[in-house]
Amino acid sequence: MQFLLAFVVVAPLLGAAAALLPAPPGLKGKSPDQAVLRHGVTVTGVILLAAIALTLGFDHDHPSRMQATTDISWIKALDVRIHLGVDGISLPLLALTALLTFLCALYSYFKMPQGPSPKAFVALLLVLEAGTLATFAVLDLVLFFLAFEMVLVPMYFLIARWGGEGRRAAAGKFILYTLLGSVVMLLGLLLIGIKAGTFDMVALATDGGRGLTTSVQVTAVLAIGLGLAVKTPMWPLHSWLPDAHTAAPTVGSVLLAGVLLKMGTYGFVRIALPIAPDGMHTLAPYLAAFAAAGIVYGSLACLALARPGAKGDLKRLIAYSSVGHMGFVLLGIATLTPTGVNGALFANIAHGLITGLLFFLVGALKDRYGTADLDTLAGATGAALYGRAPRLGALLAFAAVASLGLPGLAGFWGEMLALFAAFDPAEGLNRAAYLVFMALGGLGTLLTAAYLLIVVRRVCMGGPRPAGEPELADVQPYELAAWTPLVALTVLAGLWPAVLLGLTDPAVQQLLAGGTQ
């Protein structure tokens, strides 16, 4: 288990280095480009198998205990350690990252985005995976920051070099926002480490903030929270996200929504909640207020983009929907209750599965029509996917109803638990204010259903194919291979939520009680 976790974190970096080397004789295939794309599928596939083995070998009877741990001294002068481990909170995110990266590599093997050398593309994809996996596995504040920042460079180049129209401006906005947030976050992490005398996240969580004054905790949570809020993204620090998603290639959007946004909310749960509980208690109502505002704002922005004549881009619409969905995650965390935090963690995974599938589908739609503009797709009779590409239309409708939180699918449980927790927040929080936040969240769910059903009606319904218009290709085998796991897991998580909640709940209970051991 210890070797497996270390392998999962390190292997992507080794694979990235190997991707830049010439392919060995006998493995070149039809072309060097095909060889390096196959290399990406192979490496991410091996990492996914290792993550599955790690999940199967995990002691599910004790999910609150850190497992597969490695603890090696790295920088003695600062007491920085290479400390790795997983528990019921981080294991699902680790597995989700490995799965989505493999599916993106598989999709890219058949549908490589237009841009420079595939060698650089595969290497950047693997470096991105390494940074994300490390973020969910490290247990040292300094290492967490390094892993957190490691993903910025590969995502910047994936958008800037392989993206669509406006890619350079979108990539620049992405790196500027996230770097500025990270500088403030680093100050908060250093403040905790210096005042507490250690950067070890397990020791800090076990101490439960007892070695830190309330003013230090409030300052640290404010600084760390700003950096995490940018990555989440929390309204009003979200404005980089729609541009980045609109310009990014399909696989870039999938990983950005499915994995990178989770790093911010994971940081709130892993660092802010257990290490500075007094600071979180002080700032939680403000976090909840921003979360509720984000839920309504994201939904209203999507409604505006979905209306006829708005020239709304479908990728941009889904990006704004992420602002609303991640608002439910932040609202759950801000209740400071086991129910809310469990709901937030469940919504994290559900959002990764469903929004990842949505971006895959919109990317496929854009490849077929040459645009993601809703007015163009709707046209006089609509794209009419039900009649022209029924399997693609059915998948888009499925992803939409999953995203709006239909009971029985993964999107329902996290949002429901977050709203339920807002009805009865932690002791000491203003219940009247949280009831307002709950009502705003409920309004957001109605608005979400409205704009997603409008999208389905405009894109999937319509008249027959006009004479002279070419046939529209339905779902291809490689697309089916990349999308089926996301569909299956969305259904399984919706029907059997206890599987995921059974992992997270004991770890959350212990984390909120003041320890992870």
PDB file of C-alpha atoms in Angstrom, residues 241 294-308 310 312-328 351 354-355 358-359 362 374 396-397 399-405 415 440-460:
ATOM      1  CA  LEU A 241     -13.179  30.265 -15.186  1.00  0.00           C
ATOM      2  CA  GLY A 294     -22.558  32.053  -6.280  1.00  0.00           C
ATOM      3  CA  ILE A 295     -25.335  29.474  -6.562  1.00  0.00           C
ATOM      4  CA  VAL A 296     -27.876  32.082  -7.669  1.00  0.00           C
ATOM      5  CA  TYR A 297     -25.432  34.079  -9.788  1.00  0.00           C
ATOM      6  CA  GLY A 298     -24.181  31.017 -11.672  1.00  0.00           C
ATOM      7  CA  SER A 299     -27.732  29.897 -12.408  1.00  0.00           C
ATOM      8  CA  LEU A 300     -28.847  33.346 -13.580  1.00  0.00           C
ATOM      9  CA  ALA A 301     -25.769  33.670 -15.816  1.00  0.00           C
ATOM     10  CA  CYS A 302     -26.598  30.296 -17.384  1.00  0.00           C
ATOM     11  CA  LEU A 303     -30.216  31.333 -17.921  1.00  0.00           C
ATOM     12  CA  ALA A 304     -29.029  34.495 -19.673  1.00  0.00           C
ATOM     13  CA  LEU A 305     -26.724  32.489 -21.947  1.00  0.00           C
ATOM     14  CA  ALA A 306     -29.410  29.900 -22.712  1.00  0.00           C
ATOM     15  CA  ARG A 307     -32.065  32.335 -23.943  1.00  0.00           C
ATOM     16  CA  PRO A 308     -32.528  32.745 -27.721  1.00  0.00           C
ATOM     17  CA  ALA A 310     -27.929  35.697 -26.485  1.00  0.00           C
ATOM     18  CA  GLY A 312     -24.336  31.980 -25.638  1.00  0.00           C
ATOM     19  CA  ASP A 313     -21.492  29.489 -25.914  1.00  0.00           C
ATOM     20  CA  LEU A 314     -22.445  26.068 -24.527  1.00  0.00           C
ATOM     21  CA  LYS A 315     -18.998  25.529 -22.987  1.00  0.00           C
ATOM     22  CA  ARG A 316     -19.245  28.911 -21.298  1.00  0.00           C
ATOM     23  CA  LEU A 317     -22.676  28.009 -19.970  1.00  0.00           C
ATOM     24  CA  ILE A 318     -21.393  24.804 -18.388  1.00  0.00           C
ATOM     25  CA  ALA A 319     -18.476  26.765 -16.909  1.00  0.00           C
ATOM     26  CA  TYR A 320     -20.920  29.123 -15.206  1.00  0.00           C
ATOM     27  CA  SER A 321     -22.897  26.119 -14.004  1.00  0.00           C
ATOM     28  CA  SER A 322     -19.738  25.007 -12.170  1.00  0.00           C
ATOM     29  CA  VAL A 323     -19.798  28.274 -10.202  1.00  0.00           C
ATOM     30  CA  GLY A 324     -23.262  27.330  -8.956  1.00  0.00           C
ATOM     31  CA  HIS A 325     -22.478  23.679  -8.276  1.00  0.00           C
ATOM     32  CA  MET A 326     -19.286  24.500  -6.392  1.00  0.00           C
ATOM     33  CA  GLY A 327     -21.347  26.998  -4.401  1.00  0.00           C
ATOM     34  CA  PHE A 328     -23.233  24.027  -2.923  1.00  0.00           C
ATOM     35  CA  HIS A 351     -19.552  17.328 -10.096  1.00  0.00           C
ATOM     36  CA  ILE A 354     -21.183  14.831 -14.413  1.00  0.00           C
ATOM     37  CA  THR A 355     -19.448  18.016 -15.555  1.00  0.00           C
ATOM     38  CA  LEU A 358     -20.843  17.368 -20.091  1.00  0.00           C
ATOM     39  CA  PHE A 359     -17.601  18.869 -21.373  1.00  0.00           C
ATOM     40  CA  VAL A 362     -20.064  19.547 -25.766  1.00  0.00           C
ATOM     41  CA  LEU A 374     -26.311  27.856 -28.785  1.00  0.00           C
ATOM     42  CA  LEU A 396     -26.546  14.990 -23.395  1.00  0.00           C
ATOM     43  CA  ALA A 397     -30.035  14.784 -21.884  1.00  0.00           C
ATOM     44  CA  ALA A 399     -25.880  14.521 -18.269  1.00  0.00           C
ATOM     45  CA  ALA A 400     -28.209  17.523 -18.056  1.00  0.00           C
ATOM     46  CA  VAL A 401     -30.745  15.851 -15.764  1.00  0.00           C
ATOM     47  CA  ALA A 402     -27.879  14.471 -13.656  1.00  0.00           C
ATOM     48  CA  SER A 403     -26.447  17.978 -13.352  1.00  0.00           C
ATOM     49  CA  LEU A 404     -29.778  19.469 -12.273  1.00  0.00           C
ATOM     50  CA  GLY A 405     -29.880  17.000  -9.364  1.00  0.00           C
ATOM     51  CA  GLU A 415     -26.720  19.308  -2.920  1.00  0.00           C
ATOM     52  CA  LEU A 440     -31.220  30.828  -1.942  1.00  0.00           C
ATOM     53  CA  GLY A 441     -29.720  27.390  -2.562  1.00  0.00           C
ATOM     54  CA  GLY A 442     -33.208  25.983  -3.132  1.00  0.00           C
ATOM     55  CA  LEU A 443     -33.913  28.788  -5.607  1.00  0.00           C
ATOM     56  CA  GLY A 444     -30.646  27.894  -7.340  1.00  0.00           C
ATOM     57  CA  THR A 445     -31.778  24.309  -7.863  1.00  0.00           C
ATOM     58  CA  LEU A 446     -34.954  25.545  -9.592  1.00  0.00           C
ATOM     59  CA  LEU A 447     -32.989  27.911 -11.824  1.00  0.00           C
ATOM     60  CA  THR A 448     -30.532  25.116 -12.624  1.00  0.00           C
ATOM     61  CA  ALA A 449     -33.351  22.862 -13.767  1.00  0.00           C
ATOM     62  CA  ALA A 450     -34.729  25.707 -15.901  1.00  0.00           C
ATOM     63  CA  TYR A 451     -31.565  26.491 -17.873  1.00  0.00           C
ATOM     64  CA  LEU A 452     -30.548  22.858 -18.368  1.00  0.00           C
ATOM     65  CA  LEU A 453     -33.986  21.906 -19.678  1.00  0.00           C
ATOM     66  CA  ILE A 454     -33.860  24.916 -22.024  1.00  0.00           C
ATOM     67  CA  VAL A 455     -30.498  23.686 -23.337  1.00  0.00           C
ATOM     68  CA  VAL A 456     -31.839  20.177 -23.897  1.00  0.00           C
ATOM     69  CA  ARG A 457     -34.926  21.501 -25.662  1.00  0.00           C
ATOM     70  CA  ARG A 458     -32.940  23.807 -27.959  1.00  0.00           C
ATOM     71  CA  VAL A 459     -30.135  21.385 -28.815  1.00  0.00           C
ATOM     72  CA  CYS A 460     -31.810  17.989 -28.792  1.00  0.00           C
TER      73      CYS A 460
END
